[in-house]
GROMACS .gro file of C-alpha atoms in nm:
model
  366
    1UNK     CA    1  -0.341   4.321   0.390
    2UNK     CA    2  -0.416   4.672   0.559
    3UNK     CA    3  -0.163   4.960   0.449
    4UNK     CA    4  -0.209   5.286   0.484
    5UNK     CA    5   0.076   5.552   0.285
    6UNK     CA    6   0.060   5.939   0.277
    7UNK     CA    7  -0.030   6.121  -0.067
    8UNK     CA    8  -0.266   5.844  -0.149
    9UNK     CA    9  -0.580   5.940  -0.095
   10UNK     CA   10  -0.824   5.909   0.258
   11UNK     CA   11  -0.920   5.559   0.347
   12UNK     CA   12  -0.720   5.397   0.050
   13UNK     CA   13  -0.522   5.108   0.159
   14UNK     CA   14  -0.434   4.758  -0.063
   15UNK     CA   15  -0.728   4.565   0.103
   16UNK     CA   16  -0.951   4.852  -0.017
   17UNK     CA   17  -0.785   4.847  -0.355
   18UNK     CA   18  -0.800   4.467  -0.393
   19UNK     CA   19  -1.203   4.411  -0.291
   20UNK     CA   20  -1.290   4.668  -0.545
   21UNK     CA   21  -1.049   4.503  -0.818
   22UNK     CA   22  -1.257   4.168  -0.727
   23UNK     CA   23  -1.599   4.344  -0.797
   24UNK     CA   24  -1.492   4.519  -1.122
   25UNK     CA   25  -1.353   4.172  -1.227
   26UNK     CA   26  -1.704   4.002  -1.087
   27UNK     CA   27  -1.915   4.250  -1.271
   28UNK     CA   28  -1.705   4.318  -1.591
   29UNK     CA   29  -1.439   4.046  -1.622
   30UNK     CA   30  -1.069   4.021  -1.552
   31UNK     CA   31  -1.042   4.126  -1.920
   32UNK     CA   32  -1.138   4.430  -1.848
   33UNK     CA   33  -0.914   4.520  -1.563
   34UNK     CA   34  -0.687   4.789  -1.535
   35UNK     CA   35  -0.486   4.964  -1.279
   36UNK     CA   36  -0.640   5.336  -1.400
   37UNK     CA   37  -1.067   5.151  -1.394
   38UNK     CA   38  -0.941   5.078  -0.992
   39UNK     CA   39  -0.805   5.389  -0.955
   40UNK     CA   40  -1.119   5.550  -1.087
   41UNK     CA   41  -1.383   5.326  -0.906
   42UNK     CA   42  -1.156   5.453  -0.609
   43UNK     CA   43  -1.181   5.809  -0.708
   44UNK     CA   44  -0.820   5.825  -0.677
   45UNK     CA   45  -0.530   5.884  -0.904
   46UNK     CA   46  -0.372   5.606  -1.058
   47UNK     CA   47  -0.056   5.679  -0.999
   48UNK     CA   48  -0.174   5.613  -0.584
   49UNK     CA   49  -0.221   5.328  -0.626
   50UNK     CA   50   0.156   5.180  -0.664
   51UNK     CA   51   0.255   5.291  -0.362
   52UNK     CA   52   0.071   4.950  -0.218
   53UNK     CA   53   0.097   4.760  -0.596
   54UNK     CA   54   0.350   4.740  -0.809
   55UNK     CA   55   0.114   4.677  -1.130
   56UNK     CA   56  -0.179   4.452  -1.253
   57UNK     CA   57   0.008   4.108  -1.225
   58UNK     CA   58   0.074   4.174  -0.840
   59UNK     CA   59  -0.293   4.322  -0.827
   60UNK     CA   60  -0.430   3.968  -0.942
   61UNK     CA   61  -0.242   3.768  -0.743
   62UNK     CA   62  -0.387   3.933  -0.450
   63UNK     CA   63  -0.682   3.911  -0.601
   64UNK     CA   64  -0.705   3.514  -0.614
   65UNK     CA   65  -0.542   3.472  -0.290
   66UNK     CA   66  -0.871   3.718  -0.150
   67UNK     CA   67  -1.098   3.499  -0.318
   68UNK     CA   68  -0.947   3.143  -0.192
   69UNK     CA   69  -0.963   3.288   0.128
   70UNK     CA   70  -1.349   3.317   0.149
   71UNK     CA   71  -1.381   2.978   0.134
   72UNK     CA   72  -1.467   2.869   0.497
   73UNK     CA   73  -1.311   2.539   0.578
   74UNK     CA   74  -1.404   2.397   0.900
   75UNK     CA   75  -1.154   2.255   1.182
   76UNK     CA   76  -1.136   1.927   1.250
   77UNK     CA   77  -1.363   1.895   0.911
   78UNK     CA   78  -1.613   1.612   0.852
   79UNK     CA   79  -1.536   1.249   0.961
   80UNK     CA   80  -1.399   1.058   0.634
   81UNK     CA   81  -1.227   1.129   0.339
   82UNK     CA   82  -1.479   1.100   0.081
   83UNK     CA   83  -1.733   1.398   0.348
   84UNK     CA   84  -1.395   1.623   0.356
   85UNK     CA   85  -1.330   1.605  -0.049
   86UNK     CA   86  -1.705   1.636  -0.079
   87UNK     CA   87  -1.745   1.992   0.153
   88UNK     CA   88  -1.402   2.110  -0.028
   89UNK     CA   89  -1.518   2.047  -0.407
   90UNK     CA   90  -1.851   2.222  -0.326
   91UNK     CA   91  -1.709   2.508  -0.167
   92UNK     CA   92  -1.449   2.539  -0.458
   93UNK     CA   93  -1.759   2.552  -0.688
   94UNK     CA   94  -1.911   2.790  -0.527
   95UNK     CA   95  -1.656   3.029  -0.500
   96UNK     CA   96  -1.559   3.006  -0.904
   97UNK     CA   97  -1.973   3.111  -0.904
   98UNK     CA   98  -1.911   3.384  -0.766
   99UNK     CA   99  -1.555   3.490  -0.921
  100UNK     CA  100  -1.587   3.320  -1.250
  101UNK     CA  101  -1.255   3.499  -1.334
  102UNK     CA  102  -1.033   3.310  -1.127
  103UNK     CA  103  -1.089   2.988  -1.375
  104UNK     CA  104  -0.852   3.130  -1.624
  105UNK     CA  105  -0.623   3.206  -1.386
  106UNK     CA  106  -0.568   2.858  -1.194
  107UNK     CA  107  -0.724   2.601  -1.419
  108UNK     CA  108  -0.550   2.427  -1.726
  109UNK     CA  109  -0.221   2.493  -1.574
  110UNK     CA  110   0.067   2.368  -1.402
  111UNK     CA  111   0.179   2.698  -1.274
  112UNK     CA  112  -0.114   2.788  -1.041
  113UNK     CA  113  -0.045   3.136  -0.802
  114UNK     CA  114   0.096   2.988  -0.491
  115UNK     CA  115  -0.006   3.215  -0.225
  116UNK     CA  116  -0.085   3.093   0.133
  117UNK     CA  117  -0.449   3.087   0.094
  118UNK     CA  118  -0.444   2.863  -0.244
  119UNK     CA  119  -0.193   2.625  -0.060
  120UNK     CA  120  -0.447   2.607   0.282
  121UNK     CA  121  -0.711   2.523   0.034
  122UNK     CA  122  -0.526   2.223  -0.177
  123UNK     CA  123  -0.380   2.138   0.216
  124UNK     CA  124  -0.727   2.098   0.345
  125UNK     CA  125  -0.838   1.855   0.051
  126UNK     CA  126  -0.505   1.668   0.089
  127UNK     CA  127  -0.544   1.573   0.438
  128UNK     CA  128  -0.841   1.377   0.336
  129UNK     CA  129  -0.646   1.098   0.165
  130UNK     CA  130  -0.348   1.162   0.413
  131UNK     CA  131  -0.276   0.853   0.612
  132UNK     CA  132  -0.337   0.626   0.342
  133UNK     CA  133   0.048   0.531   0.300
  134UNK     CA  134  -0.042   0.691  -0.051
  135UNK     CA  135   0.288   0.794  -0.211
  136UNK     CA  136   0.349   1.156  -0.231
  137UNK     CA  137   0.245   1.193  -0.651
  138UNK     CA  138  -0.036   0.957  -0.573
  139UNK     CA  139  -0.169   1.198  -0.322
  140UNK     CA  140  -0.103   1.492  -0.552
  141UNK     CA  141  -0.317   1.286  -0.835
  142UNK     CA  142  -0.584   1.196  -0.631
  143UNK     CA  143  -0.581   1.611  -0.532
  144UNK     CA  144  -0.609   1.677  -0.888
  145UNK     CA  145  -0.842   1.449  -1.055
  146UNK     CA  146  -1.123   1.642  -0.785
  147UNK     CA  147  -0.995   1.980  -0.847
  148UNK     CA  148  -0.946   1.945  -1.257
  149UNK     CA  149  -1.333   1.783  -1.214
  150UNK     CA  150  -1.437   2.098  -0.982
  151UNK     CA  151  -1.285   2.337  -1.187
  152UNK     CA  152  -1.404   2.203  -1.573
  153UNK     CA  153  -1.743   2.148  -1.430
  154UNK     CA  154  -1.738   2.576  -1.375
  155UNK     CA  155  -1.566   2.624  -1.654
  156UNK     CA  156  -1.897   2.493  -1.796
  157UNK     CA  157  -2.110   2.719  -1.654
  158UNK     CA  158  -1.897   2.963  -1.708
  159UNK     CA  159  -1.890   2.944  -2.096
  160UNK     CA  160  -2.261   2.868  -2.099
  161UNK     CA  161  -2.309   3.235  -1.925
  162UNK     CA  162  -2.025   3.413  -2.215
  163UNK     CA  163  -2.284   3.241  -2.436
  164UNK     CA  164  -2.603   3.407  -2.284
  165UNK     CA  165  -2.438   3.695  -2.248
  166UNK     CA  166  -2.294   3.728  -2.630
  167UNK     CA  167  -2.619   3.617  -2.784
  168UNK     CA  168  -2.861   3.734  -2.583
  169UNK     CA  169  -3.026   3.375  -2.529
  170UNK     CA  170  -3.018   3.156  -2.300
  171UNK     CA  171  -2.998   2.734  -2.233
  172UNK     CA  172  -3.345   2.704  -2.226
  173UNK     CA  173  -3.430   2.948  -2.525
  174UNK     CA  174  -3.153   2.729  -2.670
  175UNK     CA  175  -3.286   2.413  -2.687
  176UNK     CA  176  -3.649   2.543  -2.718
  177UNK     CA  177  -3.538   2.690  -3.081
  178UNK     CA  178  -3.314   2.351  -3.151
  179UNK     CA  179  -3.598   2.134  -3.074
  180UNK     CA  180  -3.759   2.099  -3.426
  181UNK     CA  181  -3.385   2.043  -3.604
  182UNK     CA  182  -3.325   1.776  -3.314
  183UNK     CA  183  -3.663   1.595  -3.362
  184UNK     CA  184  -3.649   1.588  -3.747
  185UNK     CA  185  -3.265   1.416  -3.704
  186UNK     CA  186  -3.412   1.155  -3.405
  187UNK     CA  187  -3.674   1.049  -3.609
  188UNK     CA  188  -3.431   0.944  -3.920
  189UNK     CA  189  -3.376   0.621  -3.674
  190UNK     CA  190  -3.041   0.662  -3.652
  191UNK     CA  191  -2.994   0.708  -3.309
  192UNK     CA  192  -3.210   0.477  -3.119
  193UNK     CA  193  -3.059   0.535  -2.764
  194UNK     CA  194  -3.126   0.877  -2.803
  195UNK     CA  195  -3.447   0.885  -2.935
  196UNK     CA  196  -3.574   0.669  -2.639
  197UNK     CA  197  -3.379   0.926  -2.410
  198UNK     CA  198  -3.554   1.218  -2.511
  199UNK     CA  199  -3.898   1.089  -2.534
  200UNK     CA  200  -3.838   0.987  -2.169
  201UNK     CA  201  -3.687   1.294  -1.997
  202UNK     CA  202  -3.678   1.514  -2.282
  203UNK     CA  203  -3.408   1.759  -2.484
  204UNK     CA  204  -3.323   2.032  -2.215
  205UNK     CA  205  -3.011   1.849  -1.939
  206UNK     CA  206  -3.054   1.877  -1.618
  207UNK     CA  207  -2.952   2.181  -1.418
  208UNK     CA  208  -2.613   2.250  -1.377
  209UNK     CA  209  -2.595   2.173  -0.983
  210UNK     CA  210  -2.751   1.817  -1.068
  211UNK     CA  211  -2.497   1.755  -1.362
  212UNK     CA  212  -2.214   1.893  -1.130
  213UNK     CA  213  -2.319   1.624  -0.805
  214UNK     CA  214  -2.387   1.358  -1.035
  215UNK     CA  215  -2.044   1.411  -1.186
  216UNK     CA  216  -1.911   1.491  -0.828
  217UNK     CA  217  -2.048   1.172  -0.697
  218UNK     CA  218  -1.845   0.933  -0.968
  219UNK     CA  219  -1.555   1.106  -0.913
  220UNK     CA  220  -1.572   0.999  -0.553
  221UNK     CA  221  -1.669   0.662  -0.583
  222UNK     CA  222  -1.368   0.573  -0.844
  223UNK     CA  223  -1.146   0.760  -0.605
  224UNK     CA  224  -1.297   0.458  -0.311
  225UNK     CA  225  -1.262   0.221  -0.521
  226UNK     CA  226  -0.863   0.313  -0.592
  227UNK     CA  227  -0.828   0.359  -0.211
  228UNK     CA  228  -0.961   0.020  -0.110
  229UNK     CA  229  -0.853  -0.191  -0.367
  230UNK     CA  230  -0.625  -0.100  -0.646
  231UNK     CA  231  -0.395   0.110  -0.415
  232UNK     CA  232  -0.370  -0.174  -0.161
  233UNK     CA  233  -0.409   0.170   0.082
  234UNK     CA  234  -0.416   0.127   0.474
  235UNK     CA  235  -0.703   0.248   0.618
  236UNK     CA  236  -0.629   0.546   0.843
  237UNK     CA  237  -0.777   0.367   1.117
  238UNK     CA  238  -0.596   0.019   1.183
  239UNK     CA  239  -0.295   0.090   0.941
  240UNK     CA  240  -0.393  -0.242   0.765
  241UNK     CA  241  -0.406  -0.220   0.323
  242UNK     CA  242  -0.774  -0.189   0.315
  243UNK     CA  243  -0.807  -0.456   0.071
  244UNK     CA  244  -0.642  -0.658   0.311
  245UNK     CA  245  -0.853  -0.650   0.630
  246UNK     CA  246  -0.725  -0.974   0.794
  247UNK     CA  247  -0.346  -0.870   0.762
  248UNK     CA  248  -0.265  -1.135   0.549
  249UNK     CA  249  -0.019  -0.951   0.270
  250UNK     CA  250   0.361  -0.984   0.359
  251UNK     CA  251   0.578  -0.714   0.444
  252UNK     CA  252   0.780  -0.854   0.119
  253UNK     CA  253   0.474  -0.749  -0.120
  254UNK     CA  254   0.457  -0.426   0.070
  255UNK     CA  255   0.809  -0.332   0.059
  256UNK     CA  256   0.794  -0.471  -0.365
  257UNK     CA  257   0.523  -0.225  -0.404
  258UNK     CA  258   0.704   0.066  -0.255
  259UNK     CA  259   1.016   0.029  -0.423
  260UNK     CA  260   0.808   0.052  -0.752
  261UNK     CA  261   0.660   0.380  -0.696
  262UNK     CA  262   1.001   0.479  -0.566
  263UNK     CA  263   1.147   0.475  -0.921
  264UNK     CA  264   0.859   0.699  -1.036
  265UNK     CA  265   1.030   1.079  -1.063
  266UNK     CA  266   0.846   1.272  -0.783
  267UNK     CA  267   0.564   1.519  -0.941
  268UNK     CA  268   0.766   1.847  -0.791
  269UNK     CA  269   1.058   1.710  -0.956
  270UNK     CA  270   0.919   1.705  -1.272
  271UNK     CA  271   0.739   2.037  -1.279
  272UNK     CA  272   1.078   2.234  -1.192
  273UNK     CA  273   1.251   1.992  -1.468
  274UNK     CA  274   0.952   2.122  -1.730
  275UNK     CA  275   1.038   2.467  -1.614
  276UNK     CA  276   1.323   2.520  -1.624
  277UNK     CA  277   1.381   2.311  -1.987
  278UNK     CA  278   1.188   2.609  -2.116
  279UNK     CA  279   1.430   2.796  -2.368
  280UNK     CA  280   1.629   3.109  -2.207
  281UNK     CA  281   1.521   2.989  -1.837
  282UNK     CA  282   1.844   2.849  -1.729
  283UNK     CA  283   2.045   3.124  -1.936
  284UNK     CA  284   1.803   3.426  -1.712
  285UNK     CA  285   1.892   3.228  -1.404
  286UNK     CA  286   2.249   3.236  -1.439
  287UNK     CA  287   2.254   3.582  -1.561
  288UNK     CA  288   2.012   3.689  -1.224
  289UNK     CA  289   2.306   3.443  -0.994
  290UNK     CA  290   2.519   3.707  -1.102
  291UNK     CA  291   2.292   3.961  -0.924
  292UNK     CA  292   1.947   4.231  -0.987
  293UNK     CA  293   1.939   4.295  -1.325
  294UNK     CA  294   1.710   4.546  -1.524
  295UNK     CA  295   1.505   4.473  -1.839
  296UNK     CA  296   1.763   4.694  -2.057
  297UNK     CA  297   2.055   4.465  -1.882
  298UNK     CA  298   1.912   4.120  -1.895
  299UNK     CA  299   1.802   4.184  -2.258
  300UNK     CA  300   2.216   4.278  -2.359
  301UNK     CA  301   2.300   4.008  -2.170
  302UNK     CA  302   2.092   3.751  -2.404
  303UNK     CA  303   2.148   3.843  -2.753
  304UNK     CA  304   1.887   3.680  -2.962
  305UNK     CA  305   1.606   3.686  -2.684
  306UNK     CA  306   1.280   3.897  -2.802
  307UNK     CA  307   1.155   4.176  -2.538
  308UNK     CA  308   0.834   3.955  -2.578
  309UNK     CA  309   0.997   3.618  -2.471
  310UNK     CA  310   1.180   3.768  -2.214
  311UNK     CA  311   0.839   3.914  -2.010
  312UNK     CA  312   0.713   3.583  -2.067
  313UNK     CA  313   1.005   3.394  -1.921
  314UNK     CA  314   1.051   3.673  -1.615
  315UNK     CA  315   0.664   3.588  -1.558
  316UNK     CA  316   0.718   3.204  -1.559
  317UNK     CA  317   1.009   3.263  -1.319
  318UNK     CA  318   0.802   3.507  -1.094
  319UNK     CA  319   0.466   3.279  -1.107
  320UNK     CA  320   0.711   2.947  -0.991
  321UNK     CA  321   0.876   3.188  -0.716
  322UNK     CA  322   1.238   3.179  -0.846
  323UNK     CA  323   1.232   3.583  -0.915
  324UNK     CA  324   1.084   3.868  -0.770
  325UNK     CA  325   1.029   4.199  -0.908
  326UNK     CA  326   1.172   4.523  -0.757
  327UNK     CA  327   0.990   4.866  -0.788
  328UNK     CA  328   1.195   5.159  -0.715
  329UNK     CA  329   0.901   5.455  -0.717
  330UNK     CA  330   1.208   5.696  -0.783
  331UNK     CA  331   1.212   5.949  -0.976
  332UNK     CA  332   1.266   5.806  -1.176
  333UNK     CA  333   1.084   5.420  -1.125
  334UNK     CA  334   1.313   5.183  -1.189
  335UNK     CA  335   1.252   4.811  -1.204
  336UNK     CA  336   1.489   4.565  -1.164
  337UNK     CA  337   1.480   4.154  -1.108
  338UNK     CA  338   1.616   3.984  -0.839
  339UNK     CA  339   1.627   3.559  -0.738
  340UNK     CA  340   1.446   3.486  -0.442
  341UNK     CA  341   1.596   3.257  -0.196
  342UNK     CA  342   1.448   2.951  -0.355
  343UNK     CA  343   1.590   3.081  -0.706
  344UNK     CA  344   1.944   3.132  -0.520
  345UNK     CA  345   1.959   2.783  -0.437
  346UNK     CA  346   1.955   2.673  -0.817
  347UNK     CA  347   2.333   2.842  -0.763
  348UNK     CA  348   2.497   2.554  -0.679
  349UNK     CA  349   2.296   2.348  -0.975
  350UNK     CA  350   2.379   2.569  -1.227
  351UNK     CA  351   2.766   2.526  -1.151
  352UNK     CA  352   2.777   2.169  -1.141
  353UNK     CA  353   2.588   2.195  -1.486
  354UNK     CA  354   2.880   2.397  -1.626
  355UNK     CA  355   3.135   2.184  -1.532
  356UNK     CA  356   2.981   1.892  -1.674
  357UNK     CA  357   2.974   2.061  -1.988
  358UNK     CA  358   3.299   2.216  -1.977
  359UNK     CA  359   3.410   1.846  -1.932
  360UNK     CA  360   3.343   1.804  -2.239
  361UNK     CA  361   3.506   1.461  -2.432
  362UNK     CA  362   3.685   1.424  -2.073
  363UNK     CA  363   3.304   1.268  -1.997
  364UNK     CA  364   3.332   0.885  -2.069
  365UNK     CA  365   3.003   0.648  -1.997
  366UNK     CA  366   3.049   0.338  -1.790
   0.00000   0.00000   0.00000
């Protein structure tokens, strides 16, 4: 990540710029964050620091990938799947502790940064369940239901700390001023269950690291019970379903069972379908097939597109690698959009698309 460049300043380079960037975002939020607050924790000009970053997006991409790559995952890992999901989830955690921004960022989304540490940290999960004769989707669900658990159990304690940090109170204060409210509606009778709950173990939950295990935990043992039963899954070790220990299912059920998850659209398939259904997607990428565009060019080029829709849409096309943004420093800077190689090879699509429409009533069903 090292880069040195004359003009900018002694020891500035983008590792130095992106480790500060992570503390101002630790200490103050990602809110917050702005190319000129770097530039003046770095007691350097602003302008210094786009000679290693072309602007904030780029900045907090870096950022996350920084952060994913403190997490320490051992080589060959634990023995099991359920010990290597286990280490990964915690570790996960613990990082969104510490970075509480990233949440935001790669939760509640479908169109997570995808930079090589991210991908080495969803690889090292995956190769838990790997081996399992698990269809591709089914591995990418069983990825998911842990990380969407991981990442809404922080998003938890994240929220709680906005909370203590907006009122001035925290959990404990909470429920010590809510007690006499909560004990006057228990003892109505209305809610039994609760009532014998509370007298038991009291008001206040448990801690968040016992509420995050205990969740952690049942996560885990539905995913076993998917893997050895519902799944009919081979156990890595013998190859045999491991609801089937003696052998006994036929290669017919087997292959029955595969052909019906082979009908299934694959999940990659239907994210790029979702994207690129957006409005104005397809109509940027053929304008971009035709070569780099600017802003001023693309937006002539779409009548009818708002300059606010079209920085959304160049985002969406950026954040699922089909485009790439070009920074000419100048004088003057000029930015410009480009395809990427993987955005290229929607090319090819694109034409067959247009002459099936330009078919038109020549296009006759079966």
């Amino acid at each position: 990540m090292e880069r040195d460049g004359a003009g900018s300043g002694p020891g500035l380079s983008l590792d130095r710029i992106v480790r500060v960037a992570v503390g101002l975002a630790d200490a103050h939020g990602l809110a917050t964050l702005s190319m000129r607050r770097v530039a003046t924790a770095l007691d350097a000009g602003v302008m210094s620091l786009y000679r290693y970053v072309p602007g904030k997006a780029e900045l907090v991409d870096l950022m996350v990938e920084t952060v994913f790559g403190e997490i320490d995952y051992p080589e060959p890992g634990p023995a099991g799947w359920r010990a290597r999901i286990e280490l990964g989830a915690r570790r996960e955690w613990a990082m969104y502790q510490r970075h509480p921004w990233v949440l935001p960022i790669v939760a509640g989304t479908g169109r997570p940064p995808l930079g090589p540490n991210v991908l080495a940290s969803v690889e090292w999960v995956l190769a838990a369940v790997d081996g399992f004769r698990l269809d591709p989707a089914t591995m990418l669900q069983v990825y998911l239901t842990v990380s969407d658990y991981v990442q809404g159990a922080a998003r938890y304690v994240q929220t709680e700390a906005e909370q203590e940090r907006r009122t001035g109170v925290n959990a404990e204060q909470w429920w010590a001023t809510e007690a006499p409210a909560l004990a006057r509606l228990l003892g109505t009778g209305r809610f039994p269950v609760l009532s014998r709950l509370t007298e038991e173990v009291g008001a206040a939950p448990a801690t968040v690291r016992q509420d995050f295990e205990f969740g952690l935990g049942r996560v885990l043992d539905g995913i076993g019970v998917f893997l050895s039963g519902e799944a009919g899954a081979a156990d890595p070790a013998d190859g045999r379903p491991a609801n089937d220990p003696t052998g006994a299912a036929t290669d017919e059920n087997r292959l029955e069972k595969v052909t019906i998850l082979d009908r299934r659209l694959p999940a990659a398939t239907s994210a790029a379908l979702e994207t690129l259904g957006r409005r104005w997607i397809l109509d940027l990428l053929h304008v971009l097939g035709h070569g780099e565009a600017r802003f001023r060019d693309l937006a002539e080029a779409l009548p009818g597109i708002s300059r606010r829709v079209l920085t959304e849409r160049l985002r969406e096309l950026a954040d699922a690698g089909l485009l790439r943004r070009r920074v000419d420093p100048g004088p003057p800077t000029r930015i410009s959009y480009l395809l990427t190689g993987r955005g290229a090879g929607l090319r090819e699509v694109l034409t067959g698309l247009d002459t099936w429409a330009r078919q038109g009533d020549r296009v006759t069903g079966d």
